[in-house]
Amino acid sequence: MTAKADASPARLTFGKKLRAARRAKDMTLEDLAEASGMNWSYISQVESGHRNIAVDNMWKLAQGLGVELKELL
Amino acid sequence: MTAKADASPARLTFGKKLRAARRAKDMTLEDLAEASGMNWSYISQVESGHRNIAVDNMWKLAQGLGVELKELL
């Protein structure tokens, strides 16, 4: 986990928009974890800006939500 | 370096758009390296899709080019 204090604005924006998009689709963390093939607690940390997530995983989460990645930035 | 074969479409798109935006501004790899505080050979590998770049570095590169990150996705 990387300190949120060092997080870029883009990391924080991605986390917030990911959470908002997930909730807008009434998906739980577990639902998105299953849809994206990732761990729900990792996703929670991404949403709160505590993970400097890499582009391939960003893409998997966007795919799991059924949205374009650029909509989450 | 991660094999390009495993690269997500988003990683490849980011690399191509990064290179196109850099060239459109007549910036060399060294110019962008200086503007973003990163290593020019790393940037070259990102442009060719060989690096699963993390969001904080994606943001630094967009800042170094003076563009919005979402324009590179």
mmCIF file of N, CA, C and O in Angstrom, chain A:
data_model
loop_
_atom_site.group_PDB
_atom_site.id
_atom_site.type_symbol
_atom_site.label_atom_id
_atom_site.label_comp_id
_atom_site.label_asym_id
_atom_site.label_seq_id
_atom_site.Cartn_x
_atom_site.Cartn_y
_atom_site.Cartn_z
ATOM 1 N N MET A 1 0.857 -1.194 0.000
ATOM 2 C CA MET A 1 0.000 0.000 0.000
ATOM 3 C C MET A 1 0.888 1.238 0.000
ATOM 4 O O MET A 1 1.881 1.291 0.705
ATOM 5 N N THR A 2 0.564 2.230 -0.859
ATOM 6 C CA THR A 2 1.364 3.448 -0.865
ATOM 7 C C THR A 2 0.537 4.543 -0.171
ATOM 8 O O THR A 2 -0.671 4.625 -0.350
ATOM 9 N N ALA A 3 1.241 5.355 0.584
ATOM 10 C CA ALA A 3 0.555 6.396 1.365
ATOM 11 C C ALA A 3 -0.299 7.238 0.444
ATOM 12 O O ALA A 3 0.106 7.634 -0.641
ATOM 13 N N LYS A 4 -1.500 7.489 0.902
ATOM 14 C CA LYS A 4 -2.429 8.283 0.112
ATOM 15 C C LYS A 4 -1.880 9.692 -0.069
ATOM 16 O O LYS A 4 -2.133 10.359 -1.071
ATOM 17 N N ALA A 5 -1.038 10.120 0.891
ATOM 18 C CA ALA A 5 -0.527 11.500 0.838
ATOM 19 C C ALA A 5 0.253 11.737 -0.454
ATOM 20 O O ALA A 5 0.265 12.827 -1.004
ATOM 21 N N ASP A 6 0.881 10.638 -0.971
ATOM 22 C CA ASP A 6 1.692 10.818 -2.185
ATOM 23 C C ASP A 6 0.868 10.629 -3.448
ATOM 24 O O ASP A 6 1.394 10.692 -4.553
ATOM 25 N N ALA A 7 -0.413 10.332 -3.263
ATOM 26 C CA ALA A 7 -1.240 9.966 -4.416
ATOM 27 C C ALA A 7 -1.386 11.136 -5.384
ATOM 28 O O ALA A 7 -1.566 12.286 -4.966
ATOM 29 N N SER A 8 -1.318 10.813 -6.685
ATOM 30 C CA SER A 8 -1.554 11.848 -7.705
ATOM 31 C C SER A 8 -3.050 12.160 -7.738
ATOM 32 O O SER A 8 -3.879 11.326 -7.350
ATOM 33 N N PRO A 9 -3.417 13.339 -8.236
ATOM 34 C CA PRO A 9 -4.837 13.660 -8.388
ATOM 35 C C PRO A 9 -5.564 12.607 -9.230
ATOM 36 O O PRO A 9 -6.708 12.261 -8.968
ATOM 37 N N ALA A 10 -4.854 12.052 -10.230
ATOM 38 C CA ALA A 10 -5.489 11.067 -11.115
ATOM 39 C C ALA A 10 -5.843 9.799 -10.338
ATOM 40 O O ALA A 10 -6.888 9.187 -10.564
ATOM 41 N N ARG A 11 -4.980 9.417 -9.381
ATOM 42 C CA ARG A 11 -5.258 8.200 -8.592
ATOM 43 C C ARG A 11 -6.519 8.406 -7.751
ATOM 44 O O ARG A 11 -7.393 7.548 -7.647
ATOM 45 N N LEU A 12 -6.617 9.603 -7.148
ATOM 46 C CA LEU A 12 -7.770 9.901 -6.285
ATOM 47 C C LEU A 12 -9.057 10.000 -7.113
ATOM 48 O O LEU A 12 -10.097 9.487 -6.717
ATOM 49 N N THR A 13 -8.938 10.634 -8.278
ATOM 50 C CA THR A 13 -10.102 10.754 -9.170
ATOM 51 C C THR A 13 -10.573 9.375 -9.610
ATOM 52 O O THR A 13 -11.772 9.068 -9.565
ATOM 53 N N PHE A 14 -9.629 8.526 -10.027
ATOM 54 C CA PHE A 14 -9.991 7.175 -10.474
ATOM 55 C C PHE A 14 -10.723 6.428 -9.356
ATOM 56 O O PHE A 14 -11.770 5.824 -9.589
ATOM 57 N N GLY A 15 -10.217 6.512 -8.146
ATOM 58 C CA GLY A 15 -10.839 5.813 -7.023
ATOM 59 C C GLY A 15 -12.260 6.283 -6.769
ATOM 60 O O GLY A 15 -13.194 5.484 -6.622
ATOM 61 N N LYS A 16 -12.426 7.595 -6.748
ATOM 62 C CA LYS A 16 -13.768 8.163 -6.494
ATOM 63 C C LYS A 16 -14.743 7.797 -7.598
ATOM 64 O O LYS A 16 -15.886 7.390 -7.336
ATOM 65 N N LYS A 17 -14.297 7.937 -8.861
ATOM 66 C CA LYS A 17 -15.203 7.662 -9.984
ATOM 67 C C LYS A 17 -15.525 6.169 -10.079
ATOM 68 O O LYS A 17 -16.621 5.776 -10.472
ATOM 69 N N LEU A 18 -14.534 5.337 -9.714
ATOM 70 C CA LEU A 18 -14.773 3.886 -9.712
ATOM 71 C C LEU A 18 -15.870 3.540 -8.710
ATOM 72 O O LEU A 18 -16.832 2.831 -9.037
ATOM 73 N N ARG A 19 -15.754 4.096 -7.503
ATOM 74 C CA ARG A 19 -16.754 3.817 -6.452
ATOM 75 C C ARG A 19 -18.132 4.329 -6.875
ATOM 76 O O ARG A 19 -19.132 3.619 -6.750
ATOM 77 N N ALA A 20 -18.175 5.546 -7.435
ATOM 78 C CA ALA A 20 -19.460 6.126 -7.848
ATOM 79 C C ALA A 20 -20.089 5.279 -8.959
ATOM 80 O O ALA A 20 -21.297 4.994 -8.931
ATOM 81 N N ALA A 21 -19.264 4.836 -9.926
ATOM 82 C CA ALA A 21 -19.805 4.036 -11.037
ATOM 83 C C ALA A 21 -20.295 2.683 -10.532
ATOM 84 O O ALA A 21 -21.349 2.190 -10.958
ATOM 85 N N ARG A 22 -19.543 2.086 -9.617
ATOM 86 C CA ARG A 22 -19.942 0.786 -9.054
ATOM 87 C C ARG A 22 -21.293 0.922 -8.331
ATOM 88 O O ARG A 22 -22.217 0.134 -8.553
ATOM 89 N N ARG A 23 -21.405 1.974 -7.519
ATOM 90 C CA ARG A 23 -22.647 2.161 -6.750
ATOM 91 C C ARG A 23 -23.806 2.504 -7.674
ATOM 92 O O ARG A 23 -24.938 2.040 -7.458
ATOM 93 N N ALA A 24 -23.536 3.254 -8.719
ATOM 94 C CA ALA A 24 -24.596 3.623 -9.667
ATOM 95 C C ALA A 24 -25.175 2.384 -10.340
ATOM 96 O O ALA A 24 -26.329 2.366 -10.763
ATOM 97 N N LYS A 25 -24.367 1.331 -10.399
ATOM 98 C CA LYS A 25 -24.834 0.070 -11.007
ATOM 99 C C LYS A 25 -25.275 -0.940 -9.942
ATOM 100 O O LYS A 25 -25.447 -2.127 -10.206
ATOM 101 N N ASP A 26 -25.415 -0.424 -8.704
ATOM 102 C CA ASP A 26 -25.830 -1.299 -7.590
ATOM 103 C C ASP A 26 -24.951 -2.551 -7.489
ATOM 104 O O ASP A 26 -25.454 -3.651 -7.236
ATOM 105 N N MET A 27 -23.658 -2.374 -7.714
ATOM 106 C CA MET A 27 -22.741 -3.505 -7.564
ATOM 107 C C MET A 27 -22.031 -3.397 -6.216
ATOM 108 O O MET A 27 -21.588 -2.304 -5.816
ATOM 109 N N THR A 28 -21.903 -4.520 -5.536
ATOM 110 C CA THR A 28 -21.101 -4.545 -4.309
ATOM 111 C C THR A 28 -19.634 -4.714 -4.714
ATOM 112 O O THR A 28 -19.316 -5.015 -5.869
ATOM 113 N N LEU A 29 -18.733 -4.561 -3.747
ATOM 114 C CA LEU A 29 -17.316 -4.825 -4.008
ATOM 115 C C LEU A 29 -17.129 -6.274 -4.475
ATOM 116 O O LEU A 29 -16.349 -6.549 -5.382
ATOM 117 N N GLU A 30 -17.899 -7.170 -3.869
ATOM 118 C CA GLU A 30 -17.792 -8.587 -4.251
ATOM 119 C C GLU A 30 -18.239 -8.783 -5.713
ATOM 120 O O GLU A 30 -17.627 -9.536 -6.468
ATOM 121 N N ASP A 31 -19.323 -8.085 -6.097
ATOM 122 C CA ASP A 31 -19.803 -8.194 -7.485
ATOM 123 C C ASP A 31 -18.699 -7.754 -8.452
ATOM 124 O O ASP A 31 -18.408 -8.431 -9.444
ATOM 125 N N LEU A 32 -18.097 -6.592 -8.166
ATOM 126 C CA LEU A 32 -17.062 -6.063 -9.067
ATOM 127 C C LEU A 32 -15.812 -6.949 -9.030
ATOM 128 O O LEU A 32 -15.170 -7.168 -10.071
ATOM 129 N N ALA A 33 -15.525 -7.499 -7.856
ATOM 130 C CA ALA A 33 -14.378 -8.406 -7.749
ATOM 131 C C ALA A 33 -14.577 -9.598 -8.680
ATOM 132 O O ALA A 33 -13.686 -9.965 -9.456
ATOM 133 N N GLU A 34 -15.774 -10.145 -8.660
ATOM 134 C CA GLU A 34 -16.064 -11.303 -9.516
ATOM 135 C C GLU A 34 -16.020 -10.905 -10.995
ATOM 136 O O GLU A 34 -15.424 -11.581 -11.824
ATOM 137 N N ALA A 35 -16.619 -9.743 -11.310
ATOM 138 C CA ALA A 35 -16.719 -9.312 -12.713
ATOM 139 C C ALA A 35 -15.355 -8.939 -13.300
ATOM 140 O O ALA A 35 -15.145 -9.013 -14.511
ATOM 141 N N SER A 36 -14.408 -8.556 -12.419
ATOM 142 C CA SER A 36 -13.104 -8.093 -12.928
ATOM 143 C C SER A 36 -11.981 -9.093 -12.664
ATOM 144 O O SER A 36 -10.855 -8.897 -13.112
ATOM 145 N N GLY A 37 -12.311 -10.130 -11.870
ATOM 146 C CA GLY A 37 -11.284 -11.125 -11.559
ATOM 147 C C GLY A 37 -10.273 -10.631 -10.548
ATOM 148 O O GLY A 37 -9.125 -11.063 -10.509
ATOM 149 N N MET A 38 -10.696 -9.656 -9.726
ATOM 150 C CA MET A 38 -9.776 -9.121 -8.726
ATOM 151 C C MET A 38 -10.333 -9.317 -7.330
ATOM 152 O O MET A 38 -11.470 -9.689 -7.150
ATOM 153 N N ASN A 39 -9.510 -9.019 -6.351
ATOM 154 C CA ASN A 39 -9.860 -9.214 -4.941
ATOM 155 C C ASN A 39 -10.646 -8.010 -4.421
ATOM 156 O O ASN A 39 -10.256 -6.856 -4.662
ATOM 157 N N TRP A 40 -11.738 -8.262 -3.707
ATOM 158 C CA TRP A 40 -12.604 -7.140 -3.285
ATOM 159 C C TRP A 40 -11.855 -6.167 -2.364
ATOM 160 O O TRP A 40 -12.064 -4.962 -2.430
ATOM 161 N N SER A 41 -10.958 -6.660 -1.523
ATOM 162 C CA SER A 41 -10.296 -5.722 -0.581
ATOM 163 C C SER A 41 -9.289 -4.851 -1.339
ATOM 164 O O SER A 41 -9.079 -3.684 -0.993
ATOM 165 N N TYR A 42 -8.683 -5.403 -2.393
ATOM 166 C CA TYR A 42 -7.792 -4.603 -3.253
ATOM 167 C C TYR A 42 -8.614 -3.486 -3.906
ATOM 168 O O TYR A 42 -8.196 -2.318 -3.913
ATOM 169 N N ILE A 43 -9.793 -3.839 -4.411
ATOM 170 C CA ILE A 43 -10.639 -2.834 -5.064
ATOM 171 C C ILE A 43 -11.011 -1.730 -4.078
ATOM 172 O O ILE A 43 -10.984 -0.536 -4.397
ATOM 173 N N SER A 44 -11.321 -2.124 -2.845
ATOM 174 C CA SER A 44 -11.666 -1.130 -1.826
ATOM 175 C C SER A 44 -10.502 -0.158 -1.596
ATOM 176 O O SER A 44 -10.698 1.050 -1.465
ATOM 177 N N GLN A 45 -9.278 -0.695 -1.568
ATOM 178 C CA GLN A 45 -8.099 0.161 -1.367
ATOM 179 C C GLN A 45 -7.872 1.075 -2.576
ATOM 180 O O GLN A 45 -7.431 2.216 -2.438
ATOM 181 N N VAL A 46 -8.168 0.550 -3.777
ATOM 182 C CA VAL A 46 -8.059 1.389 -4.987
ATOM 183 C C VAL A 46 -9.061 2.540 -4.897
ATOM 184 O O VAL A 46 -8.738 3.706 -5.147
ATOM 185 N N GLU A 47 -10.288 2.209 -4.499
ATOM 186 C CA GLU A 47 -11.343 3.224 -4.402
ATOM 187 C C GLU A 47 -10.973 4.322 -3.405
ATOM 188 O O GLU A 47 -11.311 5.492 -3.595
ATOM 189 N N SER A 48 -10.248 3.935 -2.348
ATOM 190 C CA SER A 48 -9.919 4.941 -1.316
ATOM 191 C C SER A 48 -8.575 5.617 -1.582
ATOM 192 O O SER A 48 -8.092 6.398 -0.773
ATOM 193 N N GLY A 49 -7.961 5.297 -2.752
ATOM 194 C CA GLY A 49 -6.740 5.994 -3.137
ATOM 195 C C GLY A 49 -5.474 5.461 -2.501
ATOM 196 O O GLY A 49 -4.410 6.087 -2.570
ATOM 197 N N HIS A 50 -5.572 4.288 -1.924
ATOM 198 C CA HIS A 50 -4.399 3.740 -1.223
ATOM 199 C C HIS A 50 -3.565 2.805 -2.099
ATOM 200 O O HIS A 50 -2.585 2.222 -1.628
ATOM 201 N N ARG A 51 -3.969 2.652 -3.377
ATOM 202 C CA ARG A 51 -3.208 1.772 -4.258
ATOM 203 C C ARG A 51 -2.826 2.522 -5.533
ATOM 204 O O ARG A 51 -3.699 3.077 -6.200
ATOM 205 N N ASN A 52 -1.549 2.507 -5.865
ATOM 206 C CA ASN A 52 -1.093 3.127 -7.113
ATOM 207 C C ASN A 52 -1.303 2.108 -8.238
ATOM 208 O O ASN A 52 -0.361 1.506 -8.740
ATOM 209 N N ILE A 53 -2.531 1.953 -8.614
ATOM 210 C CA ILE A 53 -2.955 0.887 -9.538
ATOM 211 C C ILE A 53 -2.335 1.046 -10.929
ATOM 212 O O ILE A 53 -2.150 2.174 -11.418
ATOM 213 N N ALA A 54 -2.027 -0.083 -11.552
ATOM 214 C CA ALA A 54 -1.427 -0.068 -12.887
ATOM 215 C C ALA A 54 -2.520 -0.150 -13.966
ATOM 216 O O ALA A 54 -3.639 -0.588 -13.703
ATOM 217 N N VAL A 55 -2.115 0.251 -15.182
ATOM 218 C CA VAL A 55 -3.087 0.451 -16.253
ATOM 219 C C VAL A 55 -3.852 -0.835 -16.612
ATOM 220 O O VAL A 55 -5.066 -0.779 -16.879
ATOM 221 N N ASP A 56 -3.179 -1.977 -16.601
ATOM 222 C CA ASP A 56 -3.894 -3.219 -16.961
ATOM 223 C C ASP A 56 -5.025 -3.505 -15.980
ATOM 224 O O ASP A 56 -6.118 -3.921 -16.370
ATOM 225 N N ASN A 57 -4.765 -3.287 -14.677
ATOM 226 C CA ASN A 57 -5.827 -3.498 -13.685
ATOM 227 C C ASN A 57 -6.910 -2.427 -13.778
ATOM 228 O O ASN A 57 -8.086 -2.696 -13.556
ATOM 229 N N MET A 58 -6.519 -1.200 -14.128
ATOM 230 C CA MET A 58 -7.513 -0.139 -14.320
ATOM 231 C C MET A 58 -8.478 -0.574 -15.434
ATOM 232 O O MET A 58 -9.703 -0.437 -15.327
ATOM 233 N N TRP A 59 -7.907 -1.158 -16.482
ATOM 234 C CA TRP A 59 -8.711 -1.588 -17.624
ATOM 235 C C TRP A 59 -9.654 -2.724 -17.223
ATOM 236 O O TRP A 59 -10.841 -2.712 -17.555
ATOM 237 N N LYS A 60 -9.128 -3.689 -16.435
ATOM 238 C CA LYS A 60 -9.974 -4.816 -15.984
ATOM 239 C C LYS A 60 -11.164 -4.315 -15.168
ATOM 240 O O LYS A 60 -12.282 -4.811 -15.283
ATOM 241 N N LEU A 61 -10.920 -3.304 -14.311
ATOM 242 C CA LEU A 61 -12.017 -2.777 -13.479
ATOM 243 C C LEU A 61 -13.051 -2.069 -14.363
ATOM 244 O O LEU A 61 -14.258 -2.239 -14.161
ATOM 245 N N ALA A 62 -12.567 -1.299 -15.341
ATOM 246 C CA ALA A 62 -13.502 -0.618 -16.256
ATOM 247 C C ALA A 62 -14.326 -1.663 -17.017
ATOM 248 O O ALA A 62 -15.551 -1.536 -17.152
ATOM 249 N N GLN A 63 -13.661 -2.725 -17.456
ATOM 250 C CA GLN A 63 -14.371 -3.806 -18.158
ATOM 251 C C GLN A 63 -15.402 -4.465 -17.234
ATOM 252 O O GLN A 63 -16.534 -4.721 -17.641
ATOM 253 N N GLY A 64 -15.008 -4.689 -15.999
ATOM 254 C CA GLY A 64 -15.914 -5.322 -15.037
ATOM 255 C C GLY A 64 -17.160 -4.490 -14.780
ATOM 256 O O GLY A 64 -18.243 -5.027 -14.526
ATOM 257 N N LEU A 65 -16.992 -3.144 -14.910
ATOM 258 C CA LEU A 65 -18.121 -2.233 -14.713
ATOM 259 C C LEU A 65 -18.883 -1.992 -16.010
ATOM 260 O O LEU A 65 -19.962 -1.422 -16.017
ATOM 261 N N GLY A 66 -18.252 -2.367 -17.128
ATOM 262 C CA GLY A 66 -18.884 -2.118 -18.427
ATOM 263 C C GLY A 66 -18.836 -0.661 -18.838
ATOM 264 O O GLY A 66 -19.753 -0.136 -19.468
ATOM 265 N N VAL A 67 -17.749 0.021 -18.445
ATOM 266 C CA VAL A 67 -17.591 1.429 -18.845
ATOM 267 C C VAL A 67 -16.233 1.600 -19.535
ATOM 268 O O VAL A 67 -15.343 0.764 -19.399
ATOM 269 N N GLU A 68 -16.094 2.727 -20.258
ATOM 270 C CA GLU A 68 -14.807 3.070 -20.870
ATOM 271 C C GLU A 68 -13.855 3.548 -19.759
ATOM 272 O O GLU A 68 -14.272 4.283 -18.860
ATOM 273 N N LEU A 69 -12.573 3.175 -19.868
ATOM 274 C CA LEU A 69 -11.614 3.592 -18.837
ATOM 275 C C LEU A 69 -11.552 5.111 -18.711
ATOM 276 O O LEU A 69 -11.499 5.654 -17.600
ATOM 277 N N LYS A 70 -11.633 5.806 -19.840
ATOM 278 C CA LYS A 70 -11.502 7.274 -19.744
ATOM 279 C C LYS A 70 -12.640 7.911 -18.969
ATOM 280 O O LYS A 70 -12.497 9.009 -18.421
ATOM 281 N N GLU A 71 -13.780 7.171 -18.832
ATOM 282 C CA GLU A 71 -14.893 7.710 -18.030
ATOM 283 C C GLU A 71 -14.545 7.721 -16.538
ATOM 284 O O GLU A 71 -15.214 8.374 -15.750
ATOM 285 N N LEU A 72 -13.490 6.990 -16.178
ATOM 286 C CA LEU A 72 -13.127 6.894 -14.762
ATOM 287 C C LEU A 72 -11.938 7.805 -14.435
ATOM 288 O O LEU A 72 -11.349 7.707 -13.365
ATOM 289 N N LEU A 73 -11.597 8.688 -15.409
ATOM 290 C CA LEU A 73 -10.447 9.587 -15.169
ATOM 291 C C LEU A 73 -10.849 11.048 -15.321
ATOM 292 O O LEU A 73 -11.979 11.342 -15.585
#
